[in-house]
């Protein structure tokens, strides 16, 4: 399996983009990719469905989950 490397987490960057991937949201939350997708399936991570296999997390809602002002 290919591992992708992301830039370091930056809350200010999160404020400038409308959505992030479920994987990236998991990184901000400090959980694994698998657990982030489980949270999304269970409705514990707010998501937008853009297609049958494309899911994004609204940045504003993720910031709220993190207790940070948007």
PDB file of C-alpha atoms in Angstrom:
ATOM      1  CA  UNK A   1       0.000   0.000   0.000  1.00  0.00           C
ATOM      2  CA  UNK A   2       1.292   3.454  -0.906  1.00  0.00           C
ATOM      3  CA  UNK A   3       1.724   5.924   1.950  1.00  0.00           C
ATOM      4  CA  UNK A   4       1.160   9.571   1.139  1.00  0.00           C
ATOM      5  CA  UNK A   5       3.002  12.251   3.020  1.00  0.00           C
ATOM      6  CA  UNK A   6       1.182  15.469   3.779  1.00  0.00           C
ATOM      7  CA  UNK A   7       2.526  18.824   4.796  1.00  0.00           C
ATOM      8  CA  UNK A   8       2.630  19.460   8.546  1.00  0.00           C
ATOM      9  CA  UNK A   9      -0.736  20.235  10.098  1.00  0.00           C
ATOM     10  CA  UNK A  10      -1.554  23.947  10.204  1.00  0.00           C
ATOM     11  CA  UNK A  11      -4.814  25.267  11.652  1.00  0.00           C
ATOM     12  CA  UNK A  12      -4.422  28.518   9.694  1.00  0.00           C
ATOM     13  CA  UNK A  13      -4.278  26.532   6.449  1.00  0.00           C
ATOM     14  CA  UNK A  14      -7.440  24.700   7.479  1.00  0.00           C
ATOM     15  CA  UNK A  15      -9.210  28.065   7.796  1.00  0.00           C
ATOM     16  CA  UNK A  16      -8.444  28.909   4.150  1.00  0.00           C
ATOM     17  CA  UNK A  17      -9.832  25.806   2.434  1.00  0.00           C
ATOM     18  CA  UNK A  18     -13.503  24.790   2.305  1.00  0.00           C
ATOM     19  CA  UNK A  19     -13.063  21.032   2.745  1.00  0.00           C
ATOM     20  CA  UNK A  20     -10.481  18.376   3.521  1.00  0.00           C
ATOM     21  CA  UNK A  21     -10.307  14.658   2.869  1.00  0.00           C
ATOM     22  CA  UNK A  22     -11.476  12.239   5.542  1.00  0.00           C
ATOM     23  CA  UNK A  23      -7.874  11.058   5.840  1.00  0.00           C
ATOM     24  CA  UNK A  24      -6.595  14.598   6.444  1.00  0.00           C
ATOM     25  CA  UNK A  25      -9.395  15.263   8.949  1.00  0.00           C
ATOM     26  CA  UNK A  26      -8.248  12.169  10.801  1.00  0.00           C
ATOM     27  CA  UNK A  27      -4.736  13.581  10.956  1.00  0.00           C
ATOM     28  CA  UNK A  28      -6.073  16.789  12.530  1.00  0.00           C
ATOM     29  CA  UNK A  29      -8.088  14.714  15.012  1.00  0.00           C
ATOM     30  CA  UNK A  30      -5.147  12.448  15.799  1.00  0.00           C
ATOM     31  CA  UNK A  31      -6.854   9.250  14.663  1.00  0.00           C
ATOM     32  CA  UNK A  32      -6.018   6.674  12.022  1.00  0.00           C
ATOM     33  CA  UNK A  33      -7.361   6.781   8.483  1.00  0.00           C
ATOM     34  CA  UNK A  34      -9.518   3.722   9.181  1.00  0.00           C
ATOM     35  CA  UNK A  35     -10.975   5.249  12.343  1.00  0.00           C
ATOM     36  CA  UNK A  36     -11.697   8.548  10.560  1.00  0.00           C
ATOM     37  CA  UNK A  37     -13.678   6.660   7.904  1.00  0.00           C
ATOM     38  CA  UNK A  38     -15.489   4.742  10.653  1.00  0.00           C
ATOM     39  CA  UNK A  39     -16.400   8.054  12.309  1.00  0.00           C
ATOM     40  CA  UNK A  40     -17.716   9.320   8.962  1.00  0.00           C
ATOM     41  CA  UNK A  41     -19.832   6.187   8.421  1.00  0.00           C
ATOM     42  CA  UNK A  42     -21.266   6.412  11.937  1.00  0.00           C
ATOM     43  CA  UNK A  43     -22.096  10.121  11.557  1.00  0.00           C
ATOM     44  CA  UNK A  44     -19.566  11.245  14.173  1.00  0.00           C
ATOM     45  CA  UNK A  45     -17.530  13.105  11.553  1.00  0.00           C
ATOM     46  CA  UNK A  46     -19.563  15.554   9.455  1.00  0.00           C
ATOM     47  CA  UNK A  47     -19.103  14.855   5.761  1.00  0.00           C
ATOM     48  CA  UNK A  48     -20.344  15.958   2.362  1.00  0.00           C
ATOM     49  CA  UNK A  49     -20.953  13.180  -0.172  1.00  0.00           C
ATOM     50  CA  UNK A  50     -19.821  14.313  -3.630  1.00  0.00           C
ATOM     51  CA  UNK A  51     -20.431  10.965  -5.251  1.00  0.00           C
ATOM     52  CA  UNK A  52     -20.678   7.299  -4.399  1.00  0.00           C
ATOM     53  CA  UNK A  53     -17.025   7.113  -3.320  1.00  0.00           C
ATOM     54  CA  UNK A  54     -16.017  10.743  -2.834  1.00  0.00           C
ATOM     55  CA  UNK A  55     -16.449  12.206   0.638  1.00  0.00           C
ATOM     56  CA  UNK A  56     -15.124  15.487   2.041  1.00  0.00           C
ATOM     57  CA  UNK A  57     -15.165  17.063   5.508  1.00  0.00           C
ATOM     58  CA  UNK A  58     -16.197  20.733   5.789  1.00  0.00           C
ATOM     59  CA  UNK A  59     -13.295  22.667   7.306  1.00  0.00           C
ATOM     60  CA  UNK A  60     -15.564  24.865   9.440  1.00  0.00           C
ATOM     61  CA  UNK A  61     -17.149  21.820  11.081  1.00  0.00           C
ATOM     62  CA  UNK A  62     -13.760  20.223  11.638  1.00  0.00           C
ATOM     63  CA  UNK A  63     -12.510  23.429  13.262  1.00  0.00           C
ATOM     64  CA  UNK A  64     -15.582  23.361  15.534  1.00  0.00           C
ATOM     65  CA  UNK A  65     -14.810  19.756  16.500  1.00  0.00           C
ATOM     66  CA  UNK A  66     -11.280  20.840  17.361  1.00  0.00           C
ATOM     67  CA  UNK A  67     -12.615  23.706  19.490  1.00  0.00           C
ATOM     68  CA  UNK A  68     -11.011  26.342  17.271  1.00  0.00           C
ATOM     69  CA  UNK A  69     -12.761  29.465  15.973  1.00  0.00           C
ATOM     70  CA  UNK A  70     -13.257  29.497  12.213  1.00  0.00           C
TER      71      UNK A  70
END
